Coordinates of N, CA and C and ligand atoms in Angstrom, one line a residue:
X66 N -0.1 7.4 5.3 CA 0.9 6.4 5.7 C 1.5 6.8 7.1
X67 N 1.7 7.9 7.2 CA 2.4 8.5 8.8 C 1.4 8.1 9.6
X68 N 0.3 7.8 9.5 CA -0.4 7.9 11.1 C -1.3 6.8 11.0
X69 N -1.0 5.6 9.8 CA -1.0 4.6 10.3 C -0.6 4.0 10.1
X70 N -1.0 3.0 12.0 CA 0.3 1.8 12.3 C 0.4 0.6 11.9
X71 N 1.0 0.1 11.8 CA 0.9 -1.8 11.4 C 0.7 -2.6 12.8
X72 N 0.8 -3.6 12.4 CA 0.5 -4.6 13.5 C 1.7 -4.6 14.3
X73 N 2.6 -4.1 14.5 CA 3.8 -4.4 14.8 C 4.2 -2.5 15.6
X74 N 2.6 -1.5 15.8 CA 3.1 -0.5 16.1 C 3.9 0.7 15.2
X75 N 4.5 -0.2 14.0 CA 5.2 0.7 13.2 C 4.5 1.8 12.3
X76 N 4.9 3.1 12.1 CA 4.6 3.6 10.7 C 5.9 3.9 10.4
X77 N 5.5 4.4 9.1 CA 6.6 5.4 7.9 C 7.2 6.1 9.1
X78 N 8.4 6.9 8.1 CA 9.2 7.8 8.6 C 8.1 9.3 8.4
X79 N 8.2 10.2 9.4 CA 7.5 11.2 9.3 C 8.3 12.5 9.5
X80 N 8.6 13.0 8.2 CA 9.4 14.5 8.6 C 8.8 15.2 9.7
X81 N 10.3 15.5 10.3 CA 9.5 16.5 11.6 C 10.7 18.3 10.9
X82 N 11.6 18.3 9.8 CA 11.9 19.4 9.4 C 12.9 18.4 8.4
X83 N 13.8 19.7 7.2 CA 14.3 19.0 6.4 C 16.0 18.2 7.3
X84 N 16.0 16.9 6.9 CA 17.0 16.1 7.1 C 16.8 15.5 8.6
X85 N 15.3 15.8 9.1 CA 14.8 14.7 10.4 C 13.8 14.2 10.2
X86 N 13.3 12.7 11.0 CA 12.4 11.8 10.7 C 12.4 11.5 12.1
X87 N 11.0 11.0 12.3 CA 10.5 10.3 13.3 C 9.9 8.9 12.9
X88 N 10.9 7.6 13.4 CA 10.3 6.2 12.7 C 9.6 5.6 13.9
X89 N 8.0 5.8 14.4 CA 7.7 5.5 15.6 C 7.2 3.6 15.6
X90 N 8.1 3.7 16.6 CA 8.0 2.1 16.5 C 9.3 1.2 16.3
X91 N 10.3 2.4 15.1 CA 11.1 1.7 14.7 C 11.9 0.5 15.3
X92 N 12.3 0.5 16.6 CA 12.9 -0.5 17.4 C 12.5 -1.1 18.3
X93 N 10.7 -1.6 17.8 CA 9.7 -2.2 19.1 C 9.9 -3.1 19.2
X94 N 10.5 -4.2 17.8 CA 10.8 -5.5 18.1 C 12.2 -5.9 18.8
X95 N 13.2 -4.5 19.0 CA 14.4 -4.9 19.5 C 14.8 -4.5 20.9
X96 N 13.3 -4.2 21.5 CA 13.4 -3.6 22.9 C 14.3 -4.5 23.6
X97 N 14.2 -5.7 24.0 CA 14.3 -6.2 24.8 C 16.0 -6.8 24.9
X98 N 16.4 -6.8 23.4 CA 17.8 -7.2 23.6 C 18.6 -5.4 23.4
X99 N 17.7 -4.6 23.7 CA 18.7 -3.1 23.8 C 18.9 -3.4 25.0
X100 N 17.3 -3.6 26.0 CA 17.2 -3.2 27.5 C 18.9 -4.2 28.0
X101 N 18.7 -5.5 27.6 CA 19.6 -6.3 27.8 C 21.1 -5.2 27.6
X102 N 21.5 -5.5 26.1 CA 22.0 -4.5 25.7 C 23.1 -3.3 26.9
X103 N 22.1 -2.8 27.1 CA 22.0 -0.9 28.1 C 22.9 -1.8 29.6
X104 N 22.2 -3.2 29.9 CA 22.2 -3.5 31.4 C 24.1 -4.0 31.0
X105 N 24.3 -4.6 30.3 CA 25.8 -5.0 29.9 C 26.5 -3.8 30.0
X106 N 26.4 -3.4 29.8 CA 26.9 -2.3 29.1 C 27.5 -1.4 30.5
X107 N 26.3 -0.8 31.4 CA 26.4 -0.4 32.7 C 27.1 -1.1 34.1
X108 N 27.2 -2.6 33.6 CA 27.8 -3.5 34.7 C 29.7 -3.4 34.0
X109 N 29.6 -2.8 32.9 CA 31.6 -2.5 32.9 C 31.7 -1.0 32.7
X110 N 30.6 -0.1 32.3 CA 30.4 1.3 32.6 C 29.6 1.8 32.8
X111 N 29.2 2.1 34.6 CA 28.2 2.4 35.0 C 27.3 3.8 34.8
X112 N 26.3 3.8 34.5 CA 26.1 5.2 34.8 C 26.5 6.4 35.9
X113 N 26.5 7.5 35.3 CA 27.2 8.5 36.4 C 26.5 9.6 35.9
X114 N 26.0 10.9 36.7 CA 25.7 12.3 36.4 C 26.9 12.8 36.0
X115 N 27.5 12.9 34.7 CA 28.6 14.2 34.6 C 28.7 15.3 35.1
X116 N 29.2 16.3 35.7 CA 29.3 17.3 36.0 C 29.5 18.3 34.4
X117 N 28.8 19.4 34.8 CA 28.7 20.4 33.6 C 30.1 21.1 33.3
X118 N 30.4 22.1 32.8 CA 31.9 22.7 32.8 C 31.2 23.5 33.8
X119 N 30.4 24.5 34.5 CA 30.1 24.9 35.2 C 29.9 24.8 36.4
X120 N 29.9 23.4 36.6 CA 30.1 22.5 37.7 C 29.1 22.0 38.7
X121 N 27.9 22.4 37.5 CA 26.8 21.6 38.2 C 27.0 20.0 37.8
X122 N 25.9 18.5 38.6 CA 25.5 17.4 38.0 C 24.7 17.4 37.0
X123 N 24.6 16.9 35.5 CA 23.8 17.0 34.6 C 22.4 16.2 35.7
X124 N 21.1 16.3 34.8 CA 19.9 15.7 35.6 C 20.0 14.4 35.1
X125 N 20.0 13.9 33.7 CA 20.1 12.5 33.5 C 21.6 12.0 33.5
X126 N 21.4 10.8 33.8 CA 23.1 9.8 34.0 C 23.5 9.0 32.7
X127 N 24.5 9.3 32.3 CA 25.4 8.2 31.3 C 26.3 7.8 31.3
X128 N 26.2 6.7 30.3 CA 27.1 5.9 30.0 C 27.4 6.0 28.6
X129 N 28.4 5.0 27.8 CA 28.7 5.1 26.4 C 29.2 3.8 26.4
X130 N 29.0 3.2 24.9 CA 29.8 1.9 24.2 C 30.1 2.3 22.7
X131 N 30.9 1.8 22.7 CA 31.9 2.0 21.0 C 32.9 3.1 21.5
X132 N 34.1 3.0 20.4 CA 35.6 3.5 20.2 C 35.6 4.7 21.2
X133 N 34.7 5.4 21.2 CA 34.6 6.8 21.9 C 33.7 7.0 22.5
X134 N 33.4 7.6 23.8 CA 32.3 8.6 24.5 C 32.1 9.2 25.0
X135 N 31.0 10.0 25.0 CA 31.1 11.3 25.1 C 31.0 11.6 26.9
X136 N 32.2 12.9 27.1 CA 31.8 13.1 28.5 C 31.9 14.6 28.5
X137 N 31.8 14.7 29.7 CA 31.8 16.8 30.2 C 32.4 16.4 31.5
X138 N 33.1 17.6 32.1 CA 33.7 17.6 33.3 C 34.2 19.4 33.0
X139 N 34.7 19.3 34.3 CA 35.2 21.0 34.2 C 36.1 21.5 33.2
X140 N 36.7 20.4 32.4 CA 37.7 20.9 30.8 C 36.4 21.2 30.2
X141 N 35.4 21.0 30.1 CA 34.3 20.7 28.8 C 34.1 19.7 28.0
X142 N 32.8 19.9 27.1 CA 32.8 18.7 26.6 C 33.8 17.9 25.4
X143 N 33.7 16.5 25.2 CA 34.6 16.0 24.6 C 34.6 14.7 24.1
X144 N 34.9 13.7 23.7 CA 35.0 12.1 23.3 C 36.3 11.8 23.7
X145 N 35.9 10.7 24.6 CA 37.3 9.9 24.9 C 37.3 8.5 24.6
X146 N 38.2 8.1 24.1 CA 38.4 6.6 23.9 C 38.2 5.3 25.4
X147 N 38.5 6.5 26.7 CA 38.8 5.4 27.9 C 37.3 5.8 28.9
X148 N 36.8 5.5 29.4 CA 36.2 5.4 30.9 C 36.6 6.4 31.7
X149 N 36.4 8.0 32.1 CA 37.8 8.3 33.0 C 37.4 7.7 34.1
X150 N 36.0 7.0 34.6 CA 36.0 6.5 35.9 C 36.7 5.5 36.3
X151 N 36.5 4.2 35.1 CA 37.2 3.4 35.2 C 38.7 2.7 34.7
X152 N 39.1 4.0 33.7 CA 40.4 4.2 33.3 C 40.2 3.3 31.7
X153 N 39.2 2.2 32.0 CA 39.2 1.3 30.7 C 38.3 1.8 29.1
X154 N 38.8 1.4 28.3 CA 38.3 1.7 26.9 C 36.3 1.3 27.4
X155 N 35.9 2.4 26.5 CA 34.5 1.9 26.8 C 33.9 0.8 25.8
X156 N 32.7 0.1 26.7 CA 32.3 -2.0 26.2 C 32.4 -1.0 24.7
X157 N 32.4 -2.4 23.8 CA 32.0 -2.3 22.6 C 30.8 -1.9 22.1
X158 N 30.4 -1.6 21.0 CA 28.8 -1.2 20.8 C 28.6 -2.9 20.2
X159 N 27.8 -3.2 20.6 CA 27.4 -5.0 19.9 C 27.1 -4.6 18.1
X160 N 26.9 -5.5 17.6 CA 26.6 -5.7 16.1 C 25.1 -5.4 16.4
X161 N 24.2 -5.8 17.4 CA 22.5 -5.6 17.1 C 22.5 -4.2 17.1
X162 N 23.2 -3.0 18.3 CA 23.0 -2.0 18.5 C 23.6 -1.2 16.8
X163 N 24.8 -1.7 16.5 CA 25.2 -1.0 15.0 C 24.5 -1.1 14.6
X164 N 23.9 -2.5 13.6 CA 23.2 -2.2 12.9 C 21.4 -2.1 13.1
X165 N 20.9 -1.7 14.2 CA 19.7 -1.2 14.0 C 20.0 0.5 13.6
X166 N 20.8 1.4 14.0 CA 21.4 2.3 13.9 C 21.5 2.9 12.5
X167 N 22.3 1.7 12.3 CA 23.2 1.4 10.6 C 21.1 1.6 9.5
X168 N 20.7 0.9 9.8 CA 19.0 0.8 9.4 C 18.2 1.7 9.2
X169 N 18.1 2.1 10.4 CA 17.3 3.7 10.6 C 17.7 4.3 9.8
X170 N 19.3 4.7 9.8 CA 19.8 6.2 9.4 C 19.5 6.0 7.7
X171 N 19.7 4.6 7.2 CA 19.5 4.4 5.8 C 18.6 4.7 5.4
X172 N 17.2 4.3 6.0 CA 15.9 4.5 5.9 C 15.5 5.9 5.5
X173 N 16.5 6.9 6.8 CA 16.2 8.1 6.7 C 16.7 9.0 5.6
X174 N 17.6 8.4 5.3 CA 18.1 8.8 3.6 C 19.3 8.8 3.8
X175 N 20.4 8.3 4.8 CA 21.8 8.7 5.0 C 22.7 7.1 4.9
X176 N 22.9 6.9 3.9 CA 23.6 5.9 3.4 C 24.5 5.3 3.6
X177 N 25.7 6.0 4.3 CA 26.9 5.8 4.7 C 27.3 5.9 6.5
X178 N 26.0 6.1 7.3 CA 26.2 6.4 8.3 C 27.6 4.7 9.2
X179 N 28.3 5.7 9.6 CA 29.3 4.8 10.7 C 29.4 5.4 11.8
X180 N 28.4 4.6 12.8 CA 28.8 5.3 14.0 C 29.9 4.4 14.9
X181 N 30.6 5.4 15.6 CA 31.3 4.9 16.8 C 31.8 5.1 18.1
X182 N 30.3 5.5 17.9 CA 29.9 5.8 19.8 C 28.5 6.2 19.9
X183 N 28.0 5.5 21.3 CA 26.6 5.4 21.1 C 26.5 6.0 22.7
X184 N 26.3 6.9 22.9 CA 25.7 7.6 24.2 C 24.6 6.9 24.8
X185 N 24.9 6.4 26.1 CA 23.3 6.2 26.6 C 22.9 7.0 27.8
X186 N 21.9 7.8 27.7 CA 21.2 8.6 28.7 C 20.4 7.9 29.6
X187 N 20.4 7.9 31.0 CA 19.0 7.8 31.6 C 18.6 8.3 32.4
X188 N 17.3 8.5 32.7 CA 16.3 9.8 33.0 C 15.5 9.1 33.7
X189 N 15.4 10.0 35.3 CA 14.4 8.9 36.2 C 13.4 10.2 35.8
X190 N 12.2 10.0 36.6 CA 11.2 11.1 36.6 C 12.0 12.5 37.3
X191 N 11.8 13.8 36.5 CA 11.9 14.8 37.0 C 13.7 15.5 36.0
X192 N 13.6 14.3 35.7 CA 15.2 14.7 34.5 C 14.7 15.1 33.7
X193 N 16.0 16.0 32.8 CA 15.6 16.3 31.9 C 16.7 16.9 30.8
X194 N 16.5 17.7 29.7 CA 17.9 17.6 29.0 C 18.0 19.1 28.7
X195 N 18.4 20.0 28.7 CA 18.5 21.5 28.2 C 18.3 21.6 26.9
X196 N 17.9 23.0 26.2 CA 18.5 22.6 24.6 C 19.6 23.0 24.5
X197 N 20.1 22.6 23.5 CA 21.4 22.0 23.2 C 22.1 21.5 21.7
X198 N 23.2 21.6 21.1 CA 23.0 21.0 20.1 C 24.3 19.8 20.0
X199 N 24.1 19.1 19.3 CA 25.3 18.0 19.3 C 26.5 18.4 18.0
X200 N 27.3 18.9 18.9 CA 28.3 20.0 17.8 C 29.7 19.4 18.5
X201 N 30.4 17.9 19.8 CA 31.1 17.8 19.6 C 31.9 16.9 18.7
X202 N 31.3 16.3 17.3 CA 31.3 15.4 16.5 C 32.2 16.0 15.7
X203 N 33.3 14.6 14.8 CA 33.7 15.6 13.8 C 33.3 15.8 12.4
X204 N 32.8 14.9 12.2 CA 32.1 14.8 11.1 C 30.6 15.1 11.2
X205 N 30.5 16.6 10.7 CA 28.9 16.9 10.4 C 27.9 16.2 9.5
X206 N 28.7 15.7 8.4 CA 28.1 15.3 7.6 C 27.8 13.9 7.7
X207 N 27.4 13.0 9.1 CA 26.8 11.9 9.6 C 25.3 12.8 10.7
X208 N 24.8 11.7 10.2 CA 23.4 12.0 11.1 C 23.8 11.5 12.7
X209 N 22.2 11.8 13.3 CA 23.0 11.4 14.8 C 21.5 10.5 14.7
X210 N 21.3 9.2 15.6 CA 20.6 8.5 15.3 C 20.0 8.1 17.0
X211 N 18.9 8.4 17.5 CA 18.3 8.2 18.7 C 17.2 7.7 18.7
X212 N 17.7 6.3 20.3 CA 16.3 5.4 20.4 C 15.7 5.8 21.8
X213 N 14.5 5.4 22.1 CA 13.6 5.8 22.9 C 13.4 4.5 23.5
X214 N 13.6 4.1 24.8 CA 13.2 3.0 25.5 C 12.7 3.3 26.8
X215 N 11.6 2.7 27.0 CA 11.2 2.9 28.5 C 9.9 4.0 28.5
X216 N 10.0 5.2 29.9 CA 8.8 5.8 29.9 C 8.7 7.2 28.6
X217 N 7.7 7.5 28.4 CA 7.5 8.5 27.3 C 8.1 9.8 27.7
X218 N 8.7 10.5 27.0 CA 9.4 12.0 26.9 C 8.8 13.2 25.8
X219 N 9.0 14.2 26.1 CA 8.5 15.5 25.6 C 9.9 15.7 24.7
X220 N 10.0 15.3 24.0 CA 11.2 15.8 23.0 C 11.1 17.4 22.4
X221 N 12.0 18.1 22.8 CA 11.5 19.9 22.1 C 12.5 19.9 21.0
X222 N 11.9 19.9 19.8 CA 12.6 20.2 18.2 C 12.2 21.4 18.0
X223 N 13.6 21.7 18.2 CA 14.1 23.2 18.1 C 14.5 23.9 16.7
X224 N 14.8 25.2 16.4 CA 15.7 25.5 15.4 C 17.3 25.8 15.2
X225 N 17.8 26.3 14.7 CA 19.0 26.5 14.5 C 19.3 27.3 15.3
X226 N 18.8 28.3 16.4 CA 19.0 29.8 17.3 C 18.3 29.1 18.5
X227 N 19.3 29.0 19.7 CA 18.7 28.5 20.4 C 17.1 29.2 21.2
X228 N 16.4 30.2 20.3 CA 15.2 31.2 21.3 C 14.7 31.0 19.8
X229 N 14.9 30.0 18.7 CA 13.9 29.6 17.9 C 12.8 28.5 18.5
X230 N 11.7 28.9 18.2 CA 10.5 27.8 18.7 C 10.6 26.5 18.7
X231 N 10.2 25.6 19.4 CA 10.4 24.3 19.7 C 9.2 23.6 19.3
X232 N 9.0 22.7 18.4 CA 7.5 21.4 18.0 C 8.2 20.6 19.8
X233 N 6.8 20.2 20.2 CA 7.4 19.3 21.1 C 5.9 18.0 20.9
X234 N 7.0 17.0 21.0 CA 7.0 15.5 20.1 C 7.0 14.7 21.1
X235 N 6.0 13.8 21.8 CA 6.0 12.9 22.6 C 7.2 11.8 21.7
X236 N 8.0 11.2 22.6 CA 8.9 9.9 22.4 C 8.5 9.2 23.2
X237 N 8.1 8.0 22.6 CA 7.7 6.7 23.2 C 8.7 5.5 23.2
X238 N 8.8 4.3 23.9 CA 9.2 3.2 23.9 C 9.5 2.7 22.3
X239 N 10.4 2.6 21.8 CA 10.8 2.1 20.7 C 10.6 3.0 19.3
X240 N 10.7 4.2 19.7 CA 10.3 4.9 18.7 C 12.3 5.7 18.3
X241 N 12.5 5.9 17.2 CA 13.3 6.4 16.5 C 13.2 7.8 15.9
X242 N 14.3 9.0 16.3 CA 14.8 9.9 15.3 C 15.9 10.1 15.0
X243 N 15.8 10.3 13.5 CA 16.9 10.4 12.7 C 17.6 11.8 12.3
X244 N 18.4 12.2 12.6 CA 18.6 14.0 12.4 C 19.9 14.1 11.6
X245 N 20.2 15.0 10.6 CA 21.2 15.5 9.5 C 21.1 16.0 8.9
X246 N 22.1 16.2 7.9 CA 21.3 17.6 7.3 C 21.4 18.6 7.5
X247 N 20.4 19.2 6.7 CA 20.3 20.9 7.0 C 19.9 20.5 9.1
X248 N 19.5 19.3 9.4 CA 18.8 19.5 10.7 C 19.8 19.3 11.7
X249 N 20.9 18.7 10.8 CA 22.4 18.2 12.5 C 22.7 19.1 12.8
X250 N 22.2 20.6 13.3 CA 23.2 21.4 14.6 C 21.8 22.0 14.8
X251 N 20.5 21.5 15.1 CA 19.3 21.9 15.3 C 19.1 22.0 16.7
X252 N 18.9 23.0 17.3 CA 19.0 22.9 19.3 C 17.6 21.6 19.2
X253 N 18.0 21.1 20.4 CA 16.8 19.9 20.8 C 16.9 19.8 22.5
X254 N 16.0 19.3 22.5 CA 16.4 18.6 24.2 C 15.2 17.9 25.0
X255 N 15.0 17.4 25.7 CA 14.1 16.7 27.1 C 13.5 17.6 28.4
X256 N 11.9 17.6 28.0 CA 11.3 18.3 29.4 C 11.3 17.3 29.9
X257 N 11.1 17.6 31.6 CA 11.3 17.1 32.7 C 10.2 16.0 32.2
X258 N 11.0 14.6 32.7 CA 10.3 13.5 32.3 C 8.8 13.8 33.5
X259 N 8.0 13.1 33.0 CA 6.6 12.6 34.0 C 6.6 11.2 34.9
X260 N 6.2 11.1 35.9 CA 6.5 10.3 36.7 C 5.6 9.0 36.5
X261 N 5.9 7.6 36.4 CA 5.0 6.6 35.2 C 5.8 5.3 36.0
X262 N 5.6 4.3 35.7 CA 6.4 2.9 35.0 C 6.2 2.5 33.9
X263 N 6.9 1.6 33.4 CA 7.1 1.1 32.2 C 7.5 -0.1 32.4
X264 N 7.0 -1.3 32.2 CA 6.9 -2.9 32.2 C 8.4 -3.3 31.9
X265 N 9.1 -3.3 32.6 CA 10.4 -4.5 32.3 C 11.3 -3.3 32.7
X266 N 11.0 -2.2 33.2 CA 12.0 -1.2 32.6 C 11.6 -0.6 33.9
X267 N 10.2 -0.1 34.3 CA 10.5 0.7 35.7 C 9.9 2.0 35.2
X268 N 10.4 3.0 36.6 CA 10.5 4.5 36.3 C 11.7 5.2 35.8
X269 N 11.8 4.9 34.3 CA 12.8 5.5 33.9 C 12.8 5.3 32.1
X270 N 13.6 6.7 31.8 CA 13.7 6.3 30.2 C 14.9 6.0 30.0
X271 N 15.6 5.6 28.9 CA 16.6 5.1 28.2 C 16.5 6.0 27.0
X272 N 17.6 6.3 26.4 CA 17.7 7.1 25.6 C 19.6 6.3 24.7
X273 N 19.2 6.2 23.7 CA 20.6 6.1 23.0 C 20.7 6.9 21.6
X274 N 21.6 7.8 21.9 CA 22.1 8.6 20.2 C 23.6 7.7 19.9
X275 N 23.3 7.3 18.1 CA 24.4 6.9 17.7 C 25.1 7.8 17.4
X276 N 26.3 7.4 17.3 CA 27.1 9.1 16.6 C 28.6 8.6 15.8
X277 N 29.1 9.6 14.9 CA 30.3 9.2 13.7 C 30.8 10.4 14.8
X278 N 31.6 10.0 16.1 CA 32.2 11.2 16.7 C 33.7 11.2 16.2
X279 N 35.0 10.3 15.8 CA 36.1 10.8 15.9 C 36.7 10.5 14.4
Ligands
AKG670 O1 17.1 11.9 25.4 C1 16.9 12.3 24.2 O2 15.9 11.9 23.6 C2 17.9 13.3 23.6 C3 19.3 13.1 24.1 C4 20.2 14.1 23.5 O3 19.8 15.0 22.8 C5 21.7 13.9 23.6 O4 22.1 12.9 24.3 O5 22.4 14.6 23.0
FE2_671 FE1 21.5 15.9 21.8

């Protein structure tokens, strides 16, 4: 069942460790109203490179929609309710973006997921993401839910110790992972993207994690 696809691109959920799944495909039919989606989103909060607490530019740029999102600056990392660029609450997350989210995470076994804040990353060629783990949430016991739009990524699925070995997992356009569990504080992260286009979309990926941050 995992390695084959339907007509639609999709397979099964495929454990990549216990409490993560890879749903490839999962959101091929909703590409186009995310891309939409991501472009709203950016015209009332635009992307920006956060600065690290160390005080470098991160390599990829974000934005966020729903109640909270996540930023870094020289206090460190954190969830805020407002924009600090633009001072205003960040756009809403739409009903499509909840519940494809809301879907996935069910799928993956997590029943009750509510998220309310959805990070969007984007990564031109040569970005990329450190490992890292997503530990400023308060509630661990929600999964974190990420979609893949645009050019392909080397995703590295890490372990628990950030110098445990990494599976590294091509991420394609529309493809979904689901992480929780024994797997929500798992180091992960993005090798430097490859330089490509992608039809409607360009040289660049799109990345969204849902998250139950406050
Ligand atoms: O771009 C990705 O696939 C991963 C993004 C990520 O790990 C994050 O935003 O915390
Ligand atoms: Fe992450």
């Amino acid at each position: 069942m995992a390695d084959t696809l339907d007509l639609f691109g999709q397979s099964g959920p495929e454990a990549l460790s216990d409490g993560a799944v890879l749903m490839r495909g999962f959101a091929v039919s909703e590409t186009d109203a995310l891309i939409t989606g991501i472009e709203s989103v950016a015209t009332q909060a635009p992307f920006r490179r956060l600065m690290t607490p160390g005080g470098k530019p991160m390599s990829a740029a974000m934005t966020n929609c729903g109640a909270a999102g996540w930023v870094s600056d020289r206090r460190g990392y954190r969830y805020e309710a407002c924009d600090p660029q633009t001072g205003r609450p960040w756009p809403e997350m739409s009903d499509g973006f909840r519940d494809l989210a809301v879907e996935a995470a069910r799928l993956a076994g997590f029943e009750d997921f509510t998220p309310d804040a959805c990070l969007i990353n984007l990564y031109e060629p040569g970005a990329r993401m450190s490992l890292h783990q997503d530990r400023d949430e308060t509630d661990l016991s929600q999964p974190i839910v990420s979609v893949s739009l645009g050019l392909e990524a080397v995703f590295l699925w890490g372990g628990m110790a950030r110098t445990d070995p990494t599976q590294k997992i091509i991420l394609r356009h529309g493809d979904v992972v689901v992480f929780g569990g024994a797997s929500r504080l798992r180091f992960h992260g993005i090798a430097p993207l490859k330089p490509g286009r992608c039809p409607g979309i360009g040289a660049r990926r799109y990345n969204l994690t849902f998250r139950r941050a406050i």
